[in-house]
Short mmCIF file of C-alpha atoms in Angstrom, two decimals:
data_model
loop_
_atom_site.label_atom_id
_atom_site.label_comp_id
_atom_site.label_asym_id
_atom_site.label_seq_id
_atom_site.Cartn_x
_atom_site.Cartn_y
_atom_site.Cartn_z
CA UNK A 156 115.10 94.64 88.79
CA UNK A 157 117.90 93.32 91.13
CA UNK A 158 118.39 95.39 94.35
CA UNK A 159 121.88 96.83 94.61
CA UNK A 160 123.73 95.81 97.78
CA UNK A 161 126.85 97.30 98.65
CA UNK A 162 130.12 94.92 99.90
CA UNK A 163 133.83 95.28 100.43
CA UNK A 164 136.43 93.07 101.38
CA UNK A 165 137.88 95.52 103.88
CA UNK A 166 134.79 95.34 106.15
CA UNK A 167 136.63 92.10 107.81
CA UNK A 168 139.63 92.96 109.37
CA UNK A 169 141.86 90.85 112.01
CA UNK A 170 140.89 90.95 115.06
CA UNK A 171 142.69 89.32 118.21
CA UNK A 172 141.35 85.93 119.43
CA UNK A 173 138.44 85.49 121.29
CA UNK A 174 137.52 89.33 120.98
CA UNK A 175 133.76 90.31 121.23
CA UNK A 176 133.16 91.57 118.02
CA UNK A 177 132.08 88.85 115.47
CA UNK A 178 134.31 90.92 112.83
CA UNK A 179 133.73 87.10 110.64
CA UNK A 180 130.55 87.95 110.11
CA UNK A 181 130.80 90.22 107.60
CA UNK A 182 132.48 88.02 105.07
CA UNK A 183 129.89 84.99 106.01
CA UNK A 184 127.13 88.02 105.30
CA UNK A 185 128.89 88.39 101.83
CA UNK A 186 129.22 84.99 101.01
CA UNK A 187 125.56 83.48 101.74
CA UNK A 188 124.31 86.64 100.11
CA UNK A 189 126.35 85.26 97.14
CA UNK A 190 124.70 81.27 97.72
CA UNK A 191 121.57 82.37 97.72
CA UNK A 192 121.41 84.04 94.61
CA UNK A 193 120.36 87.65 95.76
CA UNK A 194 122.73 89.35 93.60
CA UNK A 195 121.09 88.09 90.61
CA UNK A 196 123.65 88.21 87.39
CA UNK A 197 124.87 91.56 89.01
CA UNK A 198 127.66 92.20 91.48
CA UNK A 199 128.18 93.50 94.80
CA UNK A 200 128.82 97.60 94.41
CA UNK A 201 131.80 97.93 95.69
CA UNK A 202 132.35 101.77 98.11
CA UNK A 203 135.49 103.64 97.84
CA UNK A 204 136.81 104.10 101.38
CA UNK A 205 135.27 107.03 102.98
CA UNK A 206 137.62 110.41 102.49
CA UNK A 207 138.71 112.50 105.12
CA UNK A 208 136.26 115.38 104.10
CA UNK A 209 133.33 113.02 104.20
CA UNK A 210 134.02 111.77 107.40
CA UNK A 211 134.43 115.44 108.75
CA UNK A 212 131.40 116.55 107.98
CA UNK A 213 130.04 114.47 111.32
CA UNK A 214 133.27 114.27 113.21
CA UNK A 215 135.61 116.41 114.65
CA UNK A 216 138.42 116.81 112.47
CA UNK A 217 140.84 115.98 115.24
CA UNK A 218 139.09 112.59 115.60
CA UNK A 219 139.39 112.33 112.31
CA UNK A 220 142.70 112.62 111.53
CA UNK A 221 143.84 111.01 114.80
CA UNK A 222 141.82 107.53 113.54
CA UNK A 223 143.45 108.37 109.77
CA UNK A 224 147.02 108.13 111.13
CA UNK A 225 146.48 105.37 113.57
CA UNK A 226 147.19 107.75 116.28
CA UNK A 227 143.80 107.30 118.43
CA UNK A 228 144.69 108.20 122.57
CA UNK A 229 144.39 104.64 124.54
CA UNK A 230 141.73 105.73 126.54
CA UNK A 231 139.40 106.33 123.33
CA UNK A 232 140.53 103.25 121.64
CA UNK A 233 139.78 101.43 124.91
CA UNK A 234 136.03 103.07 124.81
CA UNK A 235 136.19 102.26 120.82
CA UNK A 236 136.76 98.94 121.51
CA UNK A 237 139.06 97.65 118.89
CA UNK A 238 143.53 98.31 118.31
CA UNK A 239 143.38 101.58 116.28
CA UNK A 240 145.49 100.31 113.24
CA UNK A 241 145.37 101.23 110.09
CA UNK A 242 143.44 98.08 108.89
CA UNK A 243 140.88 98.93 111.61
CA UNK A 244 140.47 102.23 110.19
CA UNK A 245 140.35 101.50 106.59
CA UNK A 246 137.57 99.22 107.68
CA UNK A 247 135.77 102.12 109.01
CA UNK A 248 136.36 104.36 106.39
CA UNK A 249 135.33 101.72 103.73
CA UNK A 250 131.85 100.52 105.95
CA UNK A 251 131.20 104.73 105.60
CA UNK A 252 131.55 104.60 102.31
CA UNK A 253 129.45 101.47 101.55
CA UNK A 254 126.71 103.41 103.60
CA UNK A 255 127.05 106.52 101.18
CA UNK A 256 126.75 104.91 98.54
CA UNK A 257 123.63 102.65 99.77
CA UNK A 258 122.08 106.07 100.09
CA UNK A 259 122.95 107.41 96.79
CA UNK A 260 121.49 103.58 95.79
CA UNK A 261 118.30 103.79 97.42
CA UNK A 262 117.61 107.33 95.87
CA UNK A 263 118.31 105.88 92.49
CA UNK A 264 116.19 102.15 92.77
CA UNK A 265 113.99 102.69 95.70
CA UNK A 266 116.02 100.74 98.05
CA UNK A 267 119.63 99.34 98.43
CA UNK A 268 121.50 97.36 101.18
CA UNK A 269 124.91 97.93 102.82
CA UNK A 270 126.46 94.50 103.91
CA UNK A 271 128.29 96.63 107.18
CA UNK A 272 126.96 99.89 108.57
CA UNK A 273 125.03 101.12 111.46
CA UNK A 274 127.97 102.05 113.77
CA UNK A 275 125.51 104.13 115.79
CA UNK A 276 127.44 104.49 119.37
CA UNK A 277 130.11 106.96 117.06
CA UNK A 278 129.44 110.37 118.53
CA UNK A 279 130.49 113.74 116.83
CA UNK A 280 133.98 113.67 119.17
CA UNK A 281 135.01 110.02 118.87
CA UNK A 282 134.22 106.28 118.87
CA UNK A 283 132.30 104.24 121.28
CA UNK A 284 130.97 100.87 121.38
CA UNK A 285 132.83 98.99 118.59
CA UNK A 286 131.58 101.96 116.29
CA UNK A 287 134.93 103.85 114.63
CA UNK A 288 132.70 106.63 112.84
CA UNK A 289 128.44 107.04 112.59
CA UNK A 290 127.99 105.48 108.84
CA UNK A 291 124.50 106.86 108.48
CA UNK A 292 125.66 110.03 109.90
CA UNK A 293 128.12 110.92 107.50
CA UNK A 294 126.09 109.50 105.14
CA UNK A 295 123.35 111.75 105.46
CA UNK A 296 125.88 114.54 105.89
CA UNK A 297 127.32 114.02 102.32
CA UNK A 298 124.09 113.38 100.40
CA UNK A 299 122.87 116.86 102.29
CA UNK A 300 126.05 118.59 101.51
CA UNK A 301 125.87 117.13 97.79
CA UNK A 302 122.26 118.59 97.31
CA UNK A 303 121.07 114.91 96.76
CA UNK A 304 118.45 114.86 99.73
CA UNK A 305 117.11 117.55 102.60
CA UNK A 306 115.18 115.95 105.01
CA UNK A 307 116.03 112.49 105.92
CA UNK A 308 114.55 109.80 108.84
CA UNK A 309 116.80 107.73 110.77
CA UNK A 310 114.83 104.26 112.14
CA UNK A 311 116.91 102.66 114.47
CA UNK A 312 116.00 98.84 115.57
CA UNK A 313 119.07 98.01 116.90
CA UNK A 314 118.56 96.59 120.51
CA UNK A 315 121.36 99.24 121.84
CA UNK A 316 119.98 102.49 121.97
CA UNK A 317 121.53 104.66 118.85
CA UNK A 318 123.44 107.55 121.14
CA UNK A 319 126.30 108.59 118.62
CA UNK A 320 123.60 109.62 115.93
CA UNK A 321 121.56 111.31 118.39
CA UNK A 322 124.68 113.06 119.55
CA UNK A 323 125.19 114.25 116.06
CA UNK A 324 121.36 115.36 115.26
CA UNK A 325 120.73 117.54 117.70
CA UNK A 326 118.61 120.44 117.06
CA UNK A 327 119.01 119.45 113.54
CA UNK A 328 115.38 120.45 111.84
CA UNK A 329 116.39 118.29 109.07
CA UNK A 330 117.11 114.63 110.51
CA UNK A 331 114.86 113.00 112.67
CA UNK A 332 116.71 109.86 114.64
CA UNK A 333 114.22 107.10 116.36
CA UNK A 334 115.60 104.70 118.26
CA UNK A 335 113.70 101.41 119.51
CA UNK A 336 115.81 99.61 122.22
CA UNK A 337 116.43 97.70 124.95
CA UNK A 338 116.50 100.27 127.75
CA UNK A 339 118.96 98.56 130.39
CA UNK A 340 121.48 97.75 128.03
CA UNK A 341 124.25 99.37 126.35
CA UNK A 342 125.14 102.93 126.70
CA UNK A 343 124.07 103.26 130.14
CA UNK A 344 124.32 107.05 129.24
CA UNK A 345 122.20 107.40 126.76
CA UNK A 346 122.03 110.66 124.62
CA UNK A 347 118.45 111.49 123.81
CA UNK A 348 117.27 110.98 119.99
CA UNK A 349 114.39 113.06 118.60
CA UNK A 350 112.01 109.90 119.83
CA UNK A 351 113.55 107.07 121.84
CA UNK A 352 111.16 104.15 123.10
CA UNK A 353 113.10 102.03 125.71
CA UNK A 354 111.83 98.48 125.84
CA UNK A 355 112.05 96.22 129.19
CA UNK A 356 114.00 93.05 129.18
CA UNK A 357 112.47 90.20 127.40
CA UNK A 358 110.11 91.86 125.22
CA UNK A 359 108.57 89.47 122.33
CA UNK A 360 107.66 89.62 119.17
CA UNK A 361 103.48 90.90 119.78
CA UNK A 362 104.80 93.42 122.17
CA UNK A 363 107.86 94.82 119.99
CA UNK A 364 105.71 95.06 116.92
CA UNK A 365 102.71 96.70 118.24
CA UNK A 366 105.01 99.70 119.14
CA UNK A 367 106.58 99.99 116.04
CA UNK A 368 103.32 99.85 113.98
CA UNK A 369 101.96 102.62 116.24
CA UNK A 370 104.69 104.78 115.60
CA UNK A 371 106.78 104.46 112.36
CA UNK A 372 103.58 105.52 110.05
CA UNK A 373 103.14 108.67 111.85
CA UNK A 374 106.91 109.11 111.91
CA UNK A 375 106.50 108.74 108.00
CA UNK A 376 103.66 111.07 107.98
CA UNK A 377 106.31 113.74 109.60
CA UNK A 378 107.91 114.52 106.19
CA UNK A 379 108.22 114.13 103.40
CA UNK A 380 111.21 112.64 104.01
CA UNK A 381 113.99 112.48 101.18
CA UNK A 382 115.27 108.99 102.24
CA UNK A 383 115.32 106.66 105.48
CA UNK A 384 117.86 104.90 106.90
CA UNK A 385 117.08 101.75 108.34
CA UNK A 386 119.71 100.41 111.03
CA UNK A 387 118.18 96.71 111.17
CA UNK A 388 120.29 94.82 113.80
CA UNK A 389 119.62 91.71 114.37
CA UNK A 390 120.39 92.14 118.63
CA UNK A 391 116.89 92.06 119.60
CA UNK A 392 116.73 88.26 118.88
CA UNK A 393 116.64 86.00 121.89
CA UNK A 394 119.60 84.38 121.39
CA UNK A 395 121.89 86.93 120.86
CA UNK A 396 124.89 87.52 122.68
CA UNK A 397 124.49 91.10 123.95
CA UNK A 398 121.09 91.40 123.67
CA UNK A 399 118.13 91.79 126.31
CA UNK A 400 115.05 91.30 124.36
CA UNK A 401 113.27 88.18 123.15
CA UNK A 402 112.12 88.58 119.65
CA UNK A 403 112.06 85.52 117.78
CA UNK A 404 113.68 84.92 113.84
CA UNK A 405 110.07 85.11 112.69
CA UNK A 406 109.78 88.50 114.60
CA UNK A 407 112.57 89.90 112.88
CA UNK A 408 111.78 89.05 110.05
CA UNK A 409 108.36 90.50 110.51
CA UNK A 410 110.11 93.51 111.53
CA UNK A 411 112.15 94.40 108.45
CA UNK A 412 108.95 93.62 106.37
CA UNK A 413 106.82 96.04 107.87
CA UNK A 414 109.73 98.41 107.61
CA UNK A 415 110.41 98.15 104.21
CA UNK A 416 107.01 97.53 103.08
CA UNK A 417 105.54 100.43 105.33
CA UNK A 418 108.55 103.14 104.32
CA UNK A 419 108.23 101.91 100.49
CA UNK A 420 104.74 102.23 100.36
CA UNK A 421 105.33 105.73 101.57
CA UNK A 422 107.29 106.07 98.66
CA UNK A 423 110.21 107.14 100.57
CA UNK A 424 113.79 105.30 99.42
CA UNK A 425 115.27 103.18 101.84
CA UNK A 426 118.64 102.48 102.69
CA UNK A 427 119.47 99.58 104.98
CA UNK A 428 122.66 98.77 106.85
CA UNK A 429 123.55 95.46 109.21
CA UNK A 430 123.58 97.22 112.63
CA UNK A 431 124.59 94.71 115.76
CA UNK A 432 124.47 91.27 115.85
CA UNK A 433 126.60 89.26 118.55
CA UNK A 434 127.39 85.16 118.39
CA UNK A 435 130.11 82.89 118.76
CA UNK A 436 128.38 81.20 115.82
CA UNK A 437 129.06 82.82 112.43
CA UNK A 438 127.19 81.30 110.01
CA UNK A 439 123.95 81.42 112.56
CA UNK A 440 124.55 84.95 112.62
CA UNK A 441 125.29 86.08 109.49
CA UNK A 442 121.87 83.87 108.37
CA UNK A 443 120.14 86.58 110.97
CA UNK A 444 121.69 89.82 109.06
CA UNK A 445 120.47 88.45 105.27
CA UNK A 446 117.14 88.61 106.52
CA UNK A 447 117.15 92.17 105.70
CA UNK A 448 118.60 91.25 102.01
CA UNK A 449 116.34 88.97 101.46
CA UNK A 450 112.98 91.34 102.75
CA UNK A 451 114.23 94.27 100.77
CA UNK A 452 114.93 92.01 97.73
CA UNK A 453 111.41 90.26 98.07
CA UNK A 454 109.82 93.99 98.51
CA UNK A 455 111.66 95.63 95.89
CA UNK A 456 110.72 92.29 93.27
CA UNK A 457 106.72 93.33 94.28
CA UNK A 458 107.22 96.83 93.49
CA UNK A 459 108.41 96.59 90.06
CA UNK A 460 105.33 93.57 89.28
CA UNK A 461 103.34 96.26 90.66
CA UNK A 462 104.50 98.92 88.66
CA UNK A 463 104.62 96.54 85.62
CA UNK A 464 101.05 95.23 86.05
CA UNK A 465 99.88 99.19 86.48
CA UNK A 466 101.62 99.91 82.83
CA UNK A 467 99.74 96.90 81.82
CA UNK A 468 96.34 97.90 82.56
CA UNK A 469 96.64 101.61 81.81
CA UNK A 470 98.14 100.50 78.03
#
């Protein structure tokens, strides 16, 4: 079984020189995804760019339409991060609907992987933090809305604290966000999620995954939960750009094992998006975001010789 991972070629758009945002990365994500064979003999699934009414379901409509038409106020566009042109926005719209349709993915295989996503600093009113709308958001908003899924879990390992999907799951009996983050960075207001654990500066690896074994199997024990969404930025890593923790690559890729392992053996579906990852080297980077590929790939190739080896025995 191959696991379906979701790509489009709108998720790089031009950015101005020496901007912030390593907007390359997503096509280097793509392309080593492509090199190292994870497609199998399939292709990437390719989203239709997100429609207005999707979009509205977790926005404002004003916001909405005001990022449609290119017509985003300066002062929220300087908060946003990125020139509000229409490439920008069809970027946004077409990263929201790779993540709804990695959701409608994972409910079908198990588990499926977005190649963008995570834009979790997008609050219900507008844009923060180079996030243009809150992928998983909407996401979960359209698979509700749809009938697809009730309940779902939002984990959250970004190193920035996930404030635009808390803002949009409050009081909400039906989502659950958890974020696990470095506590002095990025927003310095933070909106609080359902469970937030704020880590100090220059955690490590033993540290970092001793709180996240504590606490994502009773999370999972919360449900039953109809899907997760897994926001697995790759920030947290020592050498990143904008982060403040110290996790090393082994520790991340510890990480996304024990998350897709520990959610799959739940028998929950998991959808994964990219989430943050900062360097002035691309291909560094992008190496960073496939670990998730390749753990969900590797996870997803042990269920099914699980499931085949079961038929096996019971025939």
């Amino acid at each position: 079984m191959t696991l379906p991972i979701v790509h489009h070629p709108a998720y790089c758009a031009d950015l101005p020189a020496n901007h912030r945002f390593p907007m390359d990365k997503f096509r280097a994500v793509a392309e080593l995804i492509r090199q190292e064979g994870l497609l199998g003999d399939s292709a990437f699934f390719r989203p239709r760019p997100a429609p207005f009414e999707w979009v509205a379901l977790a926005h404002d409509p004003a916001y909405v339409d005001q990022v449609f038409n290119a017509r985003v106020p300066e002062k929220v566009a300087r908060e946003i991060g990125f020139p509000m042109r229409e490439d920008i926005a069809l970027r946004a719209r077409c990263a929201t609907g790779g993540t709804v349709l990695t959701g409608y993915l994972a409910l079908e295989h198990g588990i499926a992987c977005n190649t963008a996503g995570g834009s979790h600093h997008a609050r219900r009113a507008h844009g923060a933090g180079f996030c243009v709308f809150n992928d998983v958001a909407v996401a979960i908003k359209v698979l509700q809305a749809d009938g697809a899924i009730r309940k779902a879990l939002v984990v959250d390992l970004d190193v920035h604290q996930g404030d635009g999907t808390a803002d949009i799951f409050q009081g909400d009996p039906d989502v659950f966000t958890f974020s696990l983050h470095s506590e002095k960075n990025y927003p310095v207001r933070k909106v609080p999620s359902h469970l937030d654990i704020g880590l100090a500066d220059r955690t490590s690896d033993e540290v970092y995954l001793a709180v996240l074994e504590e606490v994502l199997p009773d999370l999972l024990r919360q449900g039953p939960w109809d899907v997760v969404f897994f926001n697995a930025g790759v920030d947290p890593y020592s050498g990143d750009r904008l982060g403040r923790l110290s996790l090393s690559r082994d520790g991340l890729c510890r990480r996304d094992r024990y998350v897709v392992e520990t959610v799959r053996k739940a028998g929950v579906p998991l959808a994964g998006v990219l989430g943050g990852g900062y360097s002035t080297d691309i291909d560094e980077l992008a190496d960073r975001h496939v670990t998730l590929h390749r753990t969900a790939k590797a996870v997803m190739a042990e269920d099914f010789a699980m499931v085949a080896a079961n038929e096996q025995v019971a025939g």
